[in-house]
Short mmCIF file of C-alpha atoms in Angstrom, two decimals:
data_model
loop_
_atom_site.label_atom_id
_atom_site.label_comp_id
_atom_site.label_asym_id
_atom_site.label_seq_id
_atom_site.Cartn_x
_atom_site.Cartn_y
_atom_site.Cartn_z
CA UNK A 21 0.00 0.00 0.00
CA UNK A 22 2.57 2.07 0.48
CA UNK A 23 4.52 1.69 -2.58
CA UNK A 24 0.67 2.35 -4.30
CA UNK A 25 0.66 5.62 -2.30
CA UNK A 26 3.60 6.71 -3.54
CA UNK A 27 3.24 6.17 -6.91
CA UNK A 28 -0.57 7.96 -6.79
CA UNK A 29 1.26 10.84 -5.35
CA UNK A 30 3.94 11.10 -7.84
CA UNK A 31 1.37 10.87 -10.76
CA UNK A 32 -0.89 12.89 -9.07
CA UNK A 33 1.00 16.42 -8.13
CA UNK A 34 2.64 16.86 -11.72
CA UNK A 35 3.70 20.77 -11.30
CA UNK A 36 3.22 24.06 -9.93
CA UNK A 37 1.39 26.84 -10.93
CA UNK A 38 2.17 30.23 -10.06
CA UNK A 39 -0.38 32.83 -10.84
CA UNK A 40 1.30 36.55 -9.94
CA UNK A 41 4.45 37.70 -8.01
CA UNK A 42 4.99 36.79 -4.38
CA UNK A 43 4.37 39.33 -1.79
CA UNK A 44 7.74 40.70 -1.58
CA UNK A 45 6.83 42.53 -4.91
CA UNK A 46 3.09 43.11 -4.88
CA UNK A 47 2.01 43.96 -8.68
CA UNK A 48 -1.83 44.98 -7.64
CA UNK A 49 -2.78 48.56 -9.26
CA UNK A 50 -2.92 50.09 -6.01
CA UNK A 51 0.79 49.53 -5.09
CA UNK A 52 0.22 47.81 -2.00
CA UNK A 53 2.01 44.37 -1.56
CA UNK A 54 -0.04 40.97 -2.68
CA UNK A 55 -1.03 38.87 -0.22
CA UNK A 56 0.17 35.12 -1.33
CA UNK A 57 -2.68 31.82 -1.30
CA UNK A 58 -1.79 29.06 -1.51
CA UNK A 59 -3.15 25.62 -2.38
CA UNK A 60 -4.14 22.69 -4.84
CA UNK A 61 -6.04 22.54 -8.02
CA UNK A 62 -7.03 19.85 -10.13
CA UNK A 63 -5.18 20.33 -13.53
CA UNK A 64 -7.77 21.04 -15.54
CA UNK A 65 -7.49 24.42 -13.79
CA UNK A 66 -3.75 25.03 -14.85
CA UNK A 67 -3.82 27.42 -17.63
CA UNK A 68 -6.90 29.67 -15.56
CA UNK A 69 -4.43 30.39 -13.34
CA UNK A 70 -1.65 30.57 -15.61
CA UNK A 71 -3.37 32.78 -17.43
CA UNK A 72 -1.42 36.46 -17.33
CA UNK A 73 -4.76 37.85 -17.41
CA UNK A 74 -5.83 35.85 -14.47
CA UNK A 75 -2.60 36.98 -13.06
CA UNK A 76 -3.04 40.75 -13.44
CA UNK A 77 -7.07 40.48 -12.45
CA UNK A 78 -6.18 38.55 -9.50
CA UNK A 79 -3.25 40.82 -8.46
CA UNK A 80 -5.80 44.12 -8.82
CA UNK A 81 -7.19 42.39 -6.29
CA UNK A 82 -4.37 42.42 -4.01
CA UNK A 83 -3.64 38.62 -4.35
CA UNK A 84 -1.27 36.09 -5.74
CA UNK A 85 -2.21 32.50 -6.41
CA UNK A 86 0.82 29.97 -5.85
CA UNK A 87 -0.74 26.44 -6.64
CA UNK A 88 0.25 22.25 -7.69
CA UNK A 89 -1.79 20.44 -9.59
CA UNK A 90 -3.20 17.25 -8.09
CA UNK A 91 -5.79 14.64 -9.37
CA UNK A 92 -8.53 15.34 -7.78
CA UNK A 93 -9.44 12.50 -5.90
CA UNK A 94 -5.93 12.33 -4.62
CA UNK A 95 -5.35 15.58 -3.00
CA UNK A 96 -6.87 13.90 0.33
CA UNK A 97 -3.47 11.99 0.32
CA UNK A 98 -1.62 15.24 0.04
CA UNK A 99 -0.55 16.93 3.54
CA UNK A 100 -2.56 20.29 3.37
CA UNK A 101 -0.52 21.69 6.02
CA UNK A 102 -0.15 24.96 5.06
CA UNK A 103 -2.60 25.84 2.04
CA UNK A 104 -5.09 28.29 2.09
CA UNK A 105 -7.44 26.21 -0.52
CA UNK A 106 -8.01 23.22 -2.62
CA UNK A 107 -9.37 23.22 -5.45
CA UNK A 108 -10.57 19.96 -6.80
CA UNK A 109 -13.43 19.85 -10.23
CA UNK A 110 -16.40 18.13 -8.33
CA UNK A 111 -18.32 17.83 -5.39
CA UNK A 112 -17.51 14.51 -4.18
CA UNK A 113 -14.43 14.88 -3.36
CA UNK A 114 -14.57 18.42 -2.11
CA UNK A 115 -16.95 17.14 0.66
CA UNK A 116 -13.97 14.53 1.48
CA UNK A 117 -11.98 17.12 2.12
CA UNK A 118 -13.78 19.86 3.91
CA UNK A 119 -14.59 16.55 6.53
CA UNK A 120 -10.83 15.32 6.40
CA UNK A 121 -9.46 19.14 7.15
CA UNK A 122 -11.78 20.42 9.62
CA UNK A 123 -12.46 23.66 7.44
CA UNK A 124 -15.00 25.54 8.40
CA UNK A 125 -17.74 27.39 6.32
CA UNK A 126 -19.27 25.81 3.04
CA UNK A 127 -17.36 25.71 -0.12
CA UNK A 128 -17.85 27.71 -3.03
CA UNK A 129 -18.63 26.71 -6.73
CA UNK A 130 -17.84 29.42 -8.72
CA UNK A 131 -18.10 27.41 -12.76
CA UNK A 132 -18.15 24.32 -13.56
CA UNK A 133 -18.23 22.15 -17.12
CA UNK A 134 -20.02 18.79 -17.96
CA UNK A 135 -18.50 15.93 -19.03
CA UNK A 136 -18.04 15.55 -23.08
CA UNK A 137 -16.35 12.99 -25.59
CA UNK A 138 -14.56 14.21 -28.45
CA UNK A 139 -14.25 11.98 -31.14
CA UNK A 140 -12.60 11.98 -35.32
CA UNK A 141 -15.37 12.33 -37.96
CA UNK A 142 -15.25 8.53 -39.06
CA UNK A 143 -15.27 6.96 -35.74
CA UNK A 144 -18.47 9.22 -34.78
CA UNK A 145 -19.90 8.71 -38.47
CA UNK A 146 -19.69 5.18 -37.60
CA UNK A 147 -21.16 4.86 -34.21
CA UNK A 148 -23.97 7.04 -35.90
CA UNK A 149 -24.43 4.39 -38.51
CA UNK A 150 -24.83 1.42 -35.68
CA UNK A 151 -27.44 3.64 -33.64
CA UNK A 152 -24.76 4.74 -31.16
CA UNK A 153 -24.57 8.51 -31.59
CA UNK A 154 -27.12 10.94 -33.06
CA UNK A 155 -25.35 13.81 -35.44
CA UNK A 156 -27.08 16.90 -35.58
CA UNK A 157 -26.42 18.94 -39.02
CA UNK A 158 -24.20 21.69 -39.73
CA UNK A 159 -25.51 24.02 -42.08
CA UNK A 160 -22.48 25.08 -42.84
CA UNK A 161 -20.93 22.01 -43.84
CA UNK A 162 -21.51 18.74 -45.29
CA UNK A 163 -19.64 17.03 -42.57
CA UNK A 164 -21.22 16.83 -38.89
CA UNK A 165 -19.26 18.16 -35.96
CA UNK A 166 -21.40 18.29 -32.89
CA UNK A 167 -23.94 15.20 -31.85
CA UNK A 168 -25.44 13.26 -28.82
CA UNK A 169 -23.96 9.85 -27.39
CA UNK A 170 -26.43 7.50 -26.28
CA UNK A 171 -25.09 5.64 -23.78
CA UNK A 172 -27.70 3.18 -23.59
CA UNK A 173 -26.85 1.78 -26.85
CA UNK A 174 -23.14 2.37 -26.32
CA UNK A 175 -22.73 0.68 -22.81
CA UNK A 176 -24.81 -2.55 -24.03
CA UNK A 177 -22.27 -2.56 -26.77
CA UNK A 178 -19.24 -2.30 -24.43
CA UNK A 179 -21.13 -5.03 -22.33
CA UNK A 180 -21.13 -7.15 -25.43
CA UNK A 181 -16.98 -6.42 -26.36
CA UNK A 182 -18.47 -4.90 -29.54
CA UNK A 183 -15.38 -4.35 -32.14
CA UNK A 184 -14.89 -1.41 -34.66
CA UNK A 185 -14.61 -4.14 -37.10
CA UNK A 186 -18.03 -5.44 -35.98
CA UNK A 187 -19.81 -2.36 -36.89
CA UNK A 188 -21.37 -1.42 -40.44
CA UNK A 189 -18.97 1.47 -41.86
CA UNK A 190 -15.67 0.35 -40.91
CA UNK A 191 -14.37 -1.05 -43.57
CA UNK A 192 -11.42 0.31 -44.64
CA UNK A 193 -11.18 2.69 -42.03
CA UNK A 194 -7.39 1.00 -40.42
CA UNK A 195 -7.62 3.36 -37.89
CA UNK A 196 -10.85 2.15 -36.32
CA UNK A 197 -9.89 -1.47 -34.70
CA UNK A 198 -10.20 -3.19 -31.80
CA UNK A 199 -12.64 -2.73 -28.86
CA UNK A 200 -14.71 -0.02 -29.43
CA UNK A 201 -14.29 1.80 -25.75
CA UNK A 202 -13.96 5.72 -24.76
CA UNK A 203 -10.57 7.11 -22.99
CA UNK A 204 -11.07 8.41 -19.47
CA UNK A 205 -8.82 9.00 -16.40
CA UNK A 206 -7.82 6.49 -13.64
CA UNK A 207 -11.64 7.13 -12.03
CA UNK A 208 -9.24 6.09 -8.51
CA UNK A 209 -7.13 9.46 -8.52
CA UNK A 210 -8.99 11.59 -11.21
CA UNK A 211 -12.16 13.67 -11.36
CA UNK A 212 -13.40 13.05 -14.87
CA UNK A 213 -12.41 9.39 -14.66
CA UNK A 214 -14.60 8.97 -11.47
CA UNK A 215 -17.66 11.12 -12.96
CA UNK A 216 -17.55 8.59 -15.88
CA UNK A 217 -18.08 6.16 -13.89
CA UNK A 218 -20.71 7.76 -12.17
CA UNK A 219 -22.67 8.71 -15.50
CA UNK A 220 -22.29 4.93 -16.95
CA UNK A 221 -23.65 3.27 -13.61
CA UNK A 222 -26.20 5.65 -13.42
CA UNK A 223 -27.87 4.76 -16.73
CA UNK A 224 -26.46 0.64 -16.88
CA UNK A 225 -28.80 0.43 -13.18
CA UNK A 226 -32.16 1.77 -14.71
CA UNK A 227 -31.60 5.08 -14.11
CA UNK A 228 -30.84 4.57 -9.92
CA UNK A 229 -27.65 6.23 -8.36
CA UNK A 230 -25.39 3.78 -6.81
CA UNK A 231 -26.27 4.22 -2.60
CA UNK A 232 -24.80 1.55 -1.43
CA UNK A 233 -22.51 -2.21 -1.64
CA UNK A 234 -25.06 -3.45 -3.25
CA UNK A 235 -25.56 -0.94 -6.08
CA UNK A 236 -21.88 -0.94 -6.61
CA UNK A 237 -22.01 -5.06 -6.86
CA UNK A 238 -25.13 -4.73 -10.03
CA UNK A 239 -22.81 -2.66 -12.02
CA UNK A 240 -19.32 -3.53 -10.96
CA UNK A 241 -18.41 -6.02 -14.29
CA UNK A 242 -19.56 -3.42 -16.63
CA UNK A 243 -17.81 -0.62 -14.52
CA UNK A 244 -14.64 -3.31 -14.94
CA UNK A 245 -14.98 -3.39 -18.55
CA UNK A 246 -14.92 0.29 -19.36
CA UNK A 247 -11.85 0.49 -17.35
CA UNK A 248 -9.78 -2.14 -18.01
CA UNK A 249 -9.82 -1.85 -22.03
CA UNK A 250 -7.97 0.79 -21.77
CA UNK A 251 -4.97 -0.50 -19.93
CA UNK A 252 -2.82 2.58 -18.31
CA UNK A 253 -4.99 5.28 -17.61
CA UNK A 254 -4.01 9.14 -17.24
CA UNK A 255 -4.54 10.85 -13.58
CA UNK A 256 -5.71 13.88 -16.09
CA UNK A 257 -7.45 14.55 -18.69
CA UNK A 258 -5.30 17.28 -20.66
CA UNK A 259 -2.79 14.23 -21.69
CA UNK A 260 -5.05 12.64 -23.75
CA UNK A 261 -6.94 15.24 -25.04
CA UNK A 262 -3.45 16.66 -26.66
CA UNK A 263 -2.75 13.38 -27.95
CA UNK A 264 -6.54 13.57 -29.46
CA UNK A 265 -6.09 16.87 -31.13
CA UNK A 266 -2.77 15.99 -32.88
CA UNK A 267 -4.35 12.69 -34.28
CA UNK A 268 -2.85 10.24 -32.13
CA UNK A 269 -4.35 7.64 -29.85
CA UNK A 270 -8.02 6.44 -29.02
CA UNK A 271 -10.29 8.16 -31.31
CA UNK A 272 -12.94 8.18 -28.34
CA UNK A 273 -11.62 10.54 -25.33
CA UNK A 274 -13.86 11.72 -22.78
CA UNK A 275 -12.90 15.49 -21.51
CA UNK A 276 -14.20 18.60 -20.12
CA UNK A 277 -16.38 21.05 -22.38
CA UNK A 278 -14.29 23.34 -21.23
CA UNK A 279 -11.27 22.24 -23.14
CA UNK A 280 -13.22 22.18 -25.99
CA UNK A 281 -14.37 25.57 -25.38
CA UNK A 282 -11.04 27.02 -24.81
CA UNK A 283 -9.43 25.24 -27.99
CA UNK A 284 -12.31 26.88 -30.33
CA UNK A 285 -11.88 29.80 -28.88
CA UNK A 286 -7.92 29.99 -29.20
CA UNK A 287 -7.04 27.75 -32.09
CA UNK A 288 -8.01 28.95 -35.88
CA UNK A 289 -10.63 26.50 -37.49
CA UNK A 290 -7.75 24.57 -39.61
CA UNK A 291 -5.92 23.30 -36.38
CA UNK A 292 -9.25 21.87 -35.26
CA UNK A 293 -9.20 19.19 -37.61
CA UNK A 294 -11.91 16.73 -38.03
CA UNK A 295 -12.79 17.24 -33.81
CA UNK A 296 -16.68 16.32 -33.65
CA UNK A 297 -18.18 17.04 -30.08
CA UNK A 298 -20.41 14.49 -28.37
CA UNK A 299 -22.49 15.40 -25.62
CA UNK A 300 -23.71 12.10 -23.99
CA UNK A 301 -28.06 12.09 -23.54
CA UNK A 302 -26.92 11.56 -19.63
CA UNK A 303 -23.71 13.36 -18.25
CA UNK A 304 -22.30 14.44 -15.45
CA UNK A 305 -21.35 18.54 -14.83
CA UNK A 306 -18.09 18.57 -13.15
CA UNK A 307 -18.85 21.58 -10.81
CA UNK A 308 -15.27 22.96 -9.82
CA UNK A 309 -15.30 23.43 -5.92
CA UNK A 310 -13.20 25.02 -4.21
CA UNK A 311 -12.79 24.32 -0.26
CA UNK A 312 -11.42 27.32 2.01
CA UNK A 313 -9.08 26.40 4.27
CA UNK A 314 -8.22 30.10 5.63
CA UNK A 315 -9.92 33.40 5.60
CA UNK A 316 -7.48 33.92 2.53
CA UNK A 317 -8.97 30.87 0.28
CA UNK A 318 -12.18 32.32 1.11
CA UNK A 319 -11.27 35.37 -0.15
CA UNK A 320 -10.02 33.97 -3.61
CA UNK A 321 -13.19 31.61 -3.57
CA UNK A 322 -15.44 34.63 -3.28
CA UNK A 323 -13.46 36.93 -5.59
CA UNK A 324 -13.88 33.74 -8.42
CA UNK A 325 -17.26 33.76 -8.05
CA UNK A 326 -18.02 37.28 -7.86
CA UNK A 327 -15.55 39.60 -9.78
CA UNK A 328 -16.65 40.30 -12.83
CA UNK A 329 -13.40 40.23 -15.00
CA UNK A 330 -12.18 37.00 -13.35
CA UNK A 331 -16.07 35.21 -14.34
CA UNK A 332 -14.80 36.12 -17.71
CA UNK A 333 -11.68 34.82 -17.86
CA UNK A 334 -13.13 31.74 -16.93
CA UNK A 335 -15.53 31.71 -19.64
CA UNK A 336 -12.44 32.37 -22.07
CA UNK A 337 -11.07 28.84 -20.39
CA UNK A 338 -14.33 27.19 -21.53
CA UNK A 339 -15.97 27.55 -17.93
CA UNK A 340 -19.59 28.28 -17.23
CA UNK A 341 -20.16 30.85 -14.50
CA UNK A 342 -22.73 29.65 -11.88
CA UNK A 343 -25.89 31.29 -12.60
CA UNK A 344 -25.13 33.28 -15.41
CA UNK A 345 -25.63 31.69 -18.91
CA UNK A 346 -25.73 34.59 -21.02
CA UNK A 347 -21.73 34.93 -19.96
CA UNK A 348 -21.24 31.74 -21.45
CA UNK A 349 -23.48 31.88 -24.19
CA UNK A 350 -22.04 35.32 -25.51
CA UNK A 351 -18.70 34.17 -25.78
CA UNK A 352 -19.13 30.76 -27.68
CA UNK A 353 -21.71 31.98 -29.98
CA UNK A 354 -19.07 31.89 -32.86
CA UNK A 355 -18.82 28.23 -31.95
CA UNK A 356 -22.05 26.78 -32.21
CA UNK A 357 -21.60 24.10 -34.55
CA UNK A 358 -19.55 22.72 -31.65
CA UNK A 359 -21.14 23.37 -28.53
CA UNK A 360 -24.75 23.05 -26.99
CA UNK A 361 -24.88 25.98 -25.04
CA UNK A 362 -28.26 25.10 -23.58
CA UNK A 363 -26.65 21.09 -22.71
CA UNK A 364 -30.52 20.30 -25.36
CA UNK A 365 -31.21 16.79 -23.96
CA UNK A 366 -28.76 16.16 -22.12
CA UNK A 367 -29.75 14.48 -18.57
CA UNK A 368 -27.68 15.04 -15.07
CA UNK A 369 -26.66 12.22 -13.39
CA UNK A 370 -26.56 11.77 -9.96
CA UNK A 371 -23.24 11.52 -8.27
CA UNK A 372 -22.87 9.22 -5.36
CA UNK A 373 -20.67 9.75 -2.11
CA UNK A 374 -17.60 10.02 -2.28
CA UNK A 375 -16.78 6.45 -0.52
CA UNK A 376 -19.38 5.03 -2.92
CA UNK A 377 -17.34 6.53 -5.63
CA UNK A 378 -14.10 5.64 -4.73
CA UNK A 379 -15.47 2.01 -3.69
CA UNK A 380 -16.89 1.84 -7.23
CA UNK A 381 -13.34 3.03 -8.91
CA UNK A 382 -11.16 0.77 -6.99
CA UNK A 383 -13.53 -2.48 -8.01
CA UNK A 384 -13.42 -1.28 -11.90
CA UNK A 385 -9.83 -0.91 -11.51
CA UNK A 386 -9.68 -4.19 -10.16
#
């Protein structure tokens, strides 16, 4: 176990992040010094607070933001001895640590994205052809780029090892062989992995979040098979959505809408490719939660949720605000074609506890 422990830890905490100068300089327009925060973020959060913008907005504010990046269902294995915040992308494991720390006060939600799979125009064409996905037309092309996964029809075929050769449209295609599967994140140490997982049990039990041993036990050798096909796993998501986007690997990878988002809305149309955006009929919205652990990580909490020019910055990293669509709508209105800004159809699954979750991820790891 300990070895294990290691290892998670290692995989999990791949960097820091600075966002701003420390407090011996202070860049905030006023002139007086910044105070420093510290704490942990899930990666997915990386370039936010990266972001020079971020930087300067965050610094008018009298603060700088010094941060790692952990999976987030591993930062409860990091020491938080001396961090203001952490930052992990769902609620689950957010409530793990606000019990495991003592904080006090409820955390804060300022955006959050739903779960997505990006896939290349031939597999989805495919899986559209075999009653898998629904494409929805773009008038401005012959070639779909946005549709719905229905994960009804795609777990039973993951229960029954379905192949890409097995399916009517493949021929030909060398790229599509093999198990026909979708790319997540080790669901044991990662957020999106876990929410997957959530999602998939959700709709392979009748529609019936998983409560208890019980519930875990009906689903657990389907949970098993979506896992294991993939062999080695991530602990994040931006990995394998790189590898995605310069043609390499599974051509199924499930991500955050947000990284969608922020590719359309930095990339020109011709590094795009042949991306076409799936938004399963039931999802789960990874609501990025941030848990104060000082007055200070309060303060950035609040200011993320509040402060006008940092709520757009987030939108310009593919975020939605809480409670305020039109922010989100306005700025991906050139992308469209890509992105359901109103999430049409899509159902929220329930998420269970987090030790039903991470009871559930350690039996599909196996």
């Amino acid at each position: 176990m300990g070895i294990v422990l290691a290892v998670l830890l290692i995989g999990g905490v791949t960097a820091a992040v600075v966002a701003g100068r420390d407090s011996r300089g202070g860049n905030d327009d006023s002139g007086t010094a910044a105070t420093t925060v510290r704490g942990v973020i899930g990666s997915e959060k990386a370039e936010f607070f990266a972001d020079p913008d971020t930087v300067k907005a965050l610094a008018a504010r009298g603060l700088t933001v010094r941060a790692e990046t952990s999976g987030s269902w591993a930062m409860d294995q990091l020491s938080l001895a001396g961090q203001d915040f952490a930052f992990p992308g769902s609620k689950a494991p957010a409530d793990e640590l606000r019990r495991k720390s003592g904080a006090e006060g409820g955390p804060l939600r300022p955006f959050y994205s739903p779960l997505v799979v990006v896939a290349h125009r031939n597999a989805a064409e495919v899986l559209a052809a075999n009653g898998l996905v629904r494409l929805k037309a773009n008038g401005d092309s012959k070639f779909a780029t946005r549709g719905t996964l229905l994960m009804g029809p795609y777990l039973k075929a993951a229960e029954a090892d379905r192949t890409w050769q097995q399916l009517e449209g493949s021929s030909g295609q060398a790229e599509l062989s093999g198990t026909v599967f979708i790319t997540s994140t080790d669901p044991v140490s990662s957020n999106s992995g876990a929410l997957y997982l959530a999602a998939a049990s959700y709709v392979a039990d009748g529609g019936r979040v998983a409560a208890d041993l019980a519930a875990v036990d009906r689903t657990a050798g389907l949970m098993r098979k979506l896992v294991q096909v993939q062999g080695a796993q991530q602990t994040s998501s931006d990995a394998p959505f790189r590898d995605f986007i310069s043609g390499v690997g599974n051509p199924l990878v499930l991500v955050y809408e947000s990284q969608v988002a922020s590719l359309l809305t930095h990339s020109r149309r011709q590094e795009i490719g042949d991306l076409v955006v799936l938004y399963p009929d039931t999802t789960v919205s990874s609501d990025h939660t941030l848990v104060p652990l000082t007055a200070t990580g309060r303060r950035l909490g609040e200011l993320l949720s509040t402060d006008p020019r940092l709520r757009e910055l987030a939108v310009r990293h593919g975020f939605r605000p809480q409670g305020a669509a039109a922010e989100f709508t306005a700025a991906t209105e050139a992308h469209t074609d890509y992105i359901d800004q109103g999430l049409t159809g899509v159902r929220q699954a329930p998420v269970p506890t987090a030790e039903v979750l991470r009871t559930m991820a350690r039996r599909a790891r196996g």
